[in-house]
mmCIF file of C-alpha atoms in Angstrom:
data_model
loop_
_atom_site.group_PDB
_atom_site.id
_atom_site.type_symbol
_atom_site.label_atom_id
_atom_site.label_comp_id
_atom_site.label_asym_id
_atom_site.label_seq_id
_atom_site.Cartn_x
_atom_site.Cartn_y
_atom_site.Cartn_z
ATOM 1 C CA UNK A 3 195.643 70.164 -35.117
ATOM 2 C CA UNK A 4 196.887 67.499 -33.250
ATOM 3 C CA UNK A 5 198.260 68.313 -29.216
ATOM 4 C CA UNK A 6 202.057 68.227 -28.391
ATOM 5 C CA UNK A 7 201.253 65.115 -26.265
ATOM 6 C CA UNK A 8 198.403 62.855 -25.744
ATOM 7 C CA UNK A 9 197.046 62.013 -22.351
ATOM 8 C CA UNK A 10 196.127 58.384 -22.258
ATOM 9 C CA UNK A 11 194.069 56.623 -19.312
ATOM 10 C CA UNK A 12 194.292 52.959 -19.068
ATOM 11 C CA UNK A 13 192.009 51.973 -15.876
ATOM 12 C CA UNK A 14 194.138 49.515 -13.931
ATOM 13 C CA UNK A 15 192.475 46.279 -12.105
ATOM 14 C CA UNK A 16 192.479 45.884 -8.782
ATOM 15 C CA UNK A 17 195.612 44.640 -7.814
ATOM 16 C CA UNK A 18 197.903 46.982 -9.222
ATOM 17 C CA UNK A 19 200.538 48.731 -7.206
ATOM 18 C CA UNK A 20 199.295 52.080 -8.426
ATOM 19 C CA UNK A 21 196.000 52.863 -6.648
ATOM 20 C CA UNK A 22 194.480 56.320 -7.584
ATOM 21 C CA UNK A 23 195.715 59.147 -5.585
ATOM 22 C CA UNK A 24 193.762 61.299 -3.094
ATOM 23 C CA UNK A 25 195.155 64.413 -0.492
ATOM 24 C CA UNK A 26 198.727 65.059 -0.384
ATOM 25 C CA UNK A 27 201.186 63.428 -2.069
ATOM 26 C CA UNK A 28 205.013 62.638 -1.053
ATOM 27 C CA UNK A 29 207.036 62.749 -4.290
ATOM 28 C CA UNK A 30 211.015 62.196 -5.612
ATOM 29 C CA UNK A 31 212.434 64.086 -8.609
ATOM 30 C CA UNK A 32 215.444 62.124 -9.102
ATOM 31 C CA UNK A 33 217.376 64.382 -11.662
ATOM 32 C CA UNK A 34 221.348 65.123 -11.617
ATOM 33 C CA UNK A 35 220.833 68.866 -12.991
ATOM 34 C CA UNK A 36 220.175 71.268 -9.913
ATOM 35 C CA UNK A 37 218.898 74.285 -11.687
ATOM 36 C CA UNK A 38 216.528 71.833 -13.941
ATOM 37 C CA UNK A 39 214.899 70.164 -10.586
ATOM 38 C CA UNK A 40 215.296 72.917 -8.434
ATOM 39 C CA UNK A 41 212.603 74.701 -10.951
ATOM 40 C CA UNK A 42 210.675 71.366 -10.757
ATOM 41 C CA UNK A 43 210.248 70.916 -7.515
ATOM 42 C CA UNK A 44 208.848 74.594 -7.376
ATOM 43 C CA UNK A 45 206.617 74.712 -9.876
ATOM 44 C CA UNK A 46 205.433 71.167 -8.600
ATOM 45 C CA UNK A 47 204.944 72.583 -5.003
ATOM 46 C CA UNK A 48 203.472 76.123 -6.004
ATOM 47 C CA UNK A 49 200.788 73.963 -8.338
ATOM 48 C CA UNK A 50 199.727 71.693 -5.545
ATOM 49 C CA UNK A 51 200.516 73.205 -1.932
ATOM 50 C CA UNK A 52 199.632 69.900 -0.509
ATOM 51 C CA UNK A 53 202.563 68.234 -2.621
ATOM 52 C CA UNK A 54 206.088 67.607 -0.837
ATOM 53 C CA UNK A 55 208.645 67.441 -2.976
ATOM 54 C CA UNK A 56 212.488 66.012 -2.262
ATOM 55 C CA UNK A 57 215.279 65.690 -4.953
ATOM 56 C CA UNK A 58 217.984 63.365 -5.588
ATOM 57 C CA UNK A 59 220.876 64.257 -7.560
ATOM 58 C CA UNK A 60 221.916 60.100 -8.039
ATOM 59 C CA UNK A 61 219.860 56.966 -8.633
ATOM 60 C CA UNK A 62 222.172 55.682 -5.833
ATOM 61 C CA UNK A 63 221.056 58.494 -3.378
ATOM 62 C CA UNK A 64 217.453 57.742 -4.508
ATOM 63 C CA UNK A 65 217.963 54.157 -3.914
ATOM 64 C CA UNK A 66 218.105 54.570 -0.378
ATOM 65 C CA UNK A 67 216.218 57.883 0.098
ATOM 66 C CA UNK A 68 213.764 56.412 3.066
ATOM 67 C CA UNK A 69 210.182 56.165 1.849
ATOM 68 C CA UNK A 70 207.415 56.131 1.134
ATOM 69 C CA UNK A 71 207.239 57.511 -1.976
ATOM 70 C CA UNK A 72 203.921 57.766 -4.110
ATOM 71 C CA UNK A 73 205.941 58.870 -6.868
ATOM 72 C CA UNK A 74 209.204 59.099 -8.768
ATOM 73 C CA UNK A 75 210.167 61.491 -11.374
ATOM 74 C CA UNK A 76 213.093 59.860 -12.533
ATOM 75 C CA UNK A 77 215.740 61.012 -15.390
ATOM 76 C CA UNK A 78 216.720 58.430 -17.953
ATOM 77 C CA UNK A 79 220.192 59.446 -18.042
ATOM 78 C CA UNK A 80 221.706 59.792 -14.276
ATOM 79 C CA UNK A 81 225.864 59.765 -14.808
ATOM 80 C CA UNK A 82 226.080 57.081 -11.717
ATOM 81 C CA UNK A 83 223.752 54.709 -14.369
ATOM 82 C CA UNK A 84 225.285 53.049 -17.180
ATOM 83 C CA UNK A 85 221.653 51.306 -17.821
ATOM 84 C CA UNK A 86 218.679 53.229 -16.953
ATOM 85 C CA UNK A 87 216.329 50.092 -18.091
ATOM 86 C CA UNK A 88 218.388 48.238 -14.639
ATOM 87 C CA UNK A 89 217.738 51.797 -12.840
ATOM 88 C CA UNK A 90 214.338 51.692 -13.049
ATOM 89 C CA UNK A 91 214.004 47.973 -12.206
ATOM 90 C CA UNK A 92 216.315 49.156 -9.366
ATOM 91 C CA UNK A 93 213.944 51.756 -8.072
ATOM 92 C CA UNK A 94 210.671 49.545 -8.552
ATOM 93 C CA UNK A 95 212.382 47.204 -6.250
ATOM 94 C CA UNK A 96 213.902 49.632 -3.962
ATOM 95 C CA UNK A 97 210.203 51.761 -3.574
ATOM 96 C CA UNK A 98 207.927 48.834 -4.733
ATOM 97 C CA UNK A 99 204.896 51.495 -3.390
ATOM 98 C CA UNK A 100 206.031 54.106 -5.717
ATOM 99 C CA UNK A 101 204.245 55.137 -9.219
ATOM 100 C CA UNK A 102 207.442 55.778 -11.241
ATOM 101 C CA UNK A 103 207.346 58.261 -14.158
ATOM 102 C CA UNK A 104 210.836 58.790 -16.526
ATOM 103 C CA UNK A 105 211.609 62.121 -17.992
ATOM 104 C CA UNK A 106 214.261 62.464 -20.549
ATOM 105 C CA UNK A 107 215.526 64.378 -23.530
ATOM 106 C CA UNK A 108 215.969 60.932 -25.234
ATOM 107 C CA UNK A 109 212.534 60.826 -27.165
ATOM 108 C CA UNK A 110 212.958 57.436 -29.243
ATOM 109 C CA UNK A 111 210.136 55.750 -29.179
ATOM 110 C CA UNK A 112 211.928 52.089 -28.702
ATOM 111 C CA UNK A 113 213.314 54.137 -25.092
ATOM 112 C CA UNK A 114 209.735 54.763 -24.111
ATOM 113 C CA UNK A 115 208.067 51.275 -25.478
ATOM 114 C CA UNK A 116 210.660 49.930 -23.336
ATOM 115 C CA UNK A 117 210.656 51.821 -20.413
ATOM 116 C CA UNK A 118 206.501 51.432 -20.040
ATOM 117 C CA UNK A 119 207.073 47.643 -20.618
ATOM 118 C CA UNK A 120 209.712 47.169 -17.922
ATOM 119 C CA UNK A 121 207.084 49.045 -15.123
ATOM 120 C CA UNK A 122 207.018 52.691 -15.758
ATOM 121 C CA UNK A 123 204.016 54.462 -15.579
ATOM 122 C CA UNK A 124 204.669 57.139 -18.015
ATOM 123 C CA UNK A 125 207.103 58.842 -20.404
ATOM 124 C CA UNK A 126 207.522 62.748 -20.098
ATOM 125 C CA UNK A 127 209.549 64.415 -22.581
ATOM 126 C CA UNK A 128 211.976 66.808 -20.852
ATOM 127 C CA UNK A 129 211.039 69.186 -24.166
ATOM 128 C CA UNK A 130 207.740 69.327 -22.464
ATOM 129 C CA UNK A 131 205.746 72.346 -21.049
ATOM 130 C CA UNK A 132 204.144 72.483 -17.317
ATOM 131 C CA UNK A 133 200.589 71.621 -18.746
ATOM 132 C CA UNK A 134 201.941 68.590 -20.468
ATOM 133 C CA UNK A 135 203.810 67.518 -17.179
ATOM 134 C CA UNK A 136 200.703 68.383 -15.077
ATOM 135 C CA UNK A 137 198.323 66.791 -17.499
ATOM 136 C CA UNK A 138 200.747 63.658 -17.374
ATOM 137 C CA UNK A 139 200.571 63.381 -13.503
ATOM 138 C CA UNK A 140 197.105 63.721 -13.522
ATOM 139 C CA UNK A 141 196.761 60.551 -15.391
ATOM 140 C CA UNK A 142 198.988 58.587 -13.489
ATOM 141 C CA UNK A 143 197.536 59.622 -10.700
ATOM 142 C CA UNK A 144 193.979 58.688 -11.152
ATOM 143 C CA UNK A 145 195.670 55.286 -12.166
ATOM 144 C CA UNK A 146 196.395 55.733 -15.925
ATOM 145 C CA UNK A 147 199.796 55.734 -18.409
ATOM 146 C CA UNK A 148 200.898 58.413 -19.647
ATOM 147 C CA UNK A 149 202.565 57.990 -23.236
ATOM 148 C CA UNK A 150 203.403 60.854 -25.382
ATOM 149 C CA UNK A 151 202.221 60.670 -28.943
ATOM 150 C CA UNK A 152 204.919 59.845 -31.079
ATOM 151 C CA UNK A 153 205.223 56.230 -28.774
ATOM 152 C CA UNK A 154 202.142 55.374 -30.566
ATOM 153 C CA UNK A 155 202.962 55.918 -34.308
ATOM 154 C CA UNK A 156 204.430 52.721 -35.503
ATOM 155 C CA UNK A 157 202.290 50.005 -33.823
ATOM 156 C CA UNK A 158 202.908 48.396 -30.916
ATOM 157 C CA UNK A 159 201.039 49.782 -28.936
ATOM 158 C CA UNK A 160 196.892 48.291 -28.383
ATOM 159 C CA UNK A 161 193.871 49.984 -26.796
ATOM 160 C CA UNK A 162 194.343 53.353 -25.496
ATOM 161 C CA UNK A 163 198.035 53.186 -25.800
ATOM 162 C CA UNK A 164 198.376 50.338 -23.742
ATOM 163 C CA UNK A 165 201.659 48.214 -24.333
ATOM 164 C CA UNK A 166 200.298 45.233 -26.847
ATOM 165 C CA UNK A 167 202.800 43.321 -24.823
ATOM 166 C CA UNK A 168 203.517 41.497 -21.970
ATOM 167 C CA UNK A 169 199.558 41.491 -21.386
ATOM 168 C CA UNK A 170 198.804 38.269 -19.196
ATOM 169 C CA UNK A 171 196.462 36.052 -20.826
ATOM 170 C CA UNK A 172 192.625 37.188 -20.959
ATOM 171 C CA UNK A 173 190.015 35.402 -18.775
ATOM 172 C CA UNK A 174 187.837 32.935 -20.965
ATOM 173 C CA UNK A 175 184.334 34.354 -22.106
ATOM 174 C CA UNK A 176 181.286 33.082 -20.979
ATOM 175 C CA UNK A 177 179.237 31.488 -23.213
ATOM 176 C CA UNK A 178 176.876 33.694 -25.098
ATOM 177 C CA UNK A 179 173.289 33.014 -25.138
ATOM 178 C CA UNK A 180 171.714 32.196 -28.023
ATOM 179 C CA UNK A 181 169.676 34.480 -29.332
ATOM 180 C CA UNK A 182 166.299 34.270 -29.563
ATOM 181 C CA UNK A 183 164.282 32.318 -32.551
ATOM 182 C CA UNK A 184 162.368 34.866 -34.069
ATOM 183 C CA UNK A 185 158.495 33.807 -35.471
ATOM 184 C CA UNK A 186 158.967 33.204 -38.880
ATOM 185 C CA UNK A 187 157.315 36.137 -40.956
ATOM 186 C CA UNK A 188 156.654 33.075 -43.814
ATOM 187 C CA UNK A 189 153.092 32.536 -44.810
ATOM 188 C CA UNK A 190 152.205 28.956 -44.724
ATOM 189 C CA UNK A 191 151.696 27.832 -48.321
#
């Protein structure tokens, strides 16, 4: 029996924005319905005391929330956003420091292919429970996407879930040594 969602760890190189995470943590939920992340932000805080937690109910009130941030929860459909694609590019540039994570209700897989290929670090269905949210973070965290399963049915999608595109080109191989000559096991005749 396969898990509602899949937790999948990329390792990032060394000069990614998203470093792995240690101590306390200052986070944004940018979401425009209170009671949903009201709740969030509590069960967030009461799950890690160290966490601190601030809401925004617009991506224009999140644009110039003052950071840092080392994360951003952000919803995929904010009312003040006609394209969430430009949101998030708008946030990225806005808190370039910030891992950003979307959450929606919209579960089409083009949304999330998209979403992790423009700079998102991970898709969270809002249909989600807290384990799947907290398994999520984790991953991101320690420097990882985090894709829910049904992104990866289709293709797409290479090792571990990592986007099969834009990858920048890989370094060239060094040459392999030859192996060894062997004795021959022929008997001179």
């Amino acid at each position: 029996m396969l898990p509602n969602m899949v937790s999948l760890f990329v390792q990032r190189d060394a000069n990614t924005r998203h470093p792995a995470y240690t101590g306390g943590m200052r986070l944004l939920l940018v979401d425009d319905h209170a009671i949903f992340s009201e709740t969030l932000r509590f069960m967030l805080e009461h799950v890690n005391p160290e966490l601190v937690c601030e809401t925004a109910s617009s991506l224009a009130s999140a644009l110039v929330r003052p950071g840092p941030f080392q994360m951003i929860l952000l919803d995929y459909n904010l009312p003040d956003c006609q394209d969430s694609v430009l949101g998030l590019q708008r946030m990225l540039q806005a808190h370039p420091a910030a891992t950003i994570v979307m959450l929606s209700g919209d579960d089409r897989v083009e949304v999330v292919r998209t979403l992790i290929g423009e700079g998102a670090s991970g898709f969270v269905s809002k249909q989600s429970n807290m384990d799947t949210l907290q398994r999520a973070l984790r991953t991101i965290m320690a420097g990882g996407i985090y894709l829910p399963p049904f992104a990866l049915k289709g293709g797409g999608f290479g090792l571990f879930g990592a986007p099969a595109w834009p990858m920048p080109p890989m370094p060239p191989m060094p040459p392999m040594p030859l192996m060894p000559q062997m004795p021959s096991t022929a008997q001179p005749s």
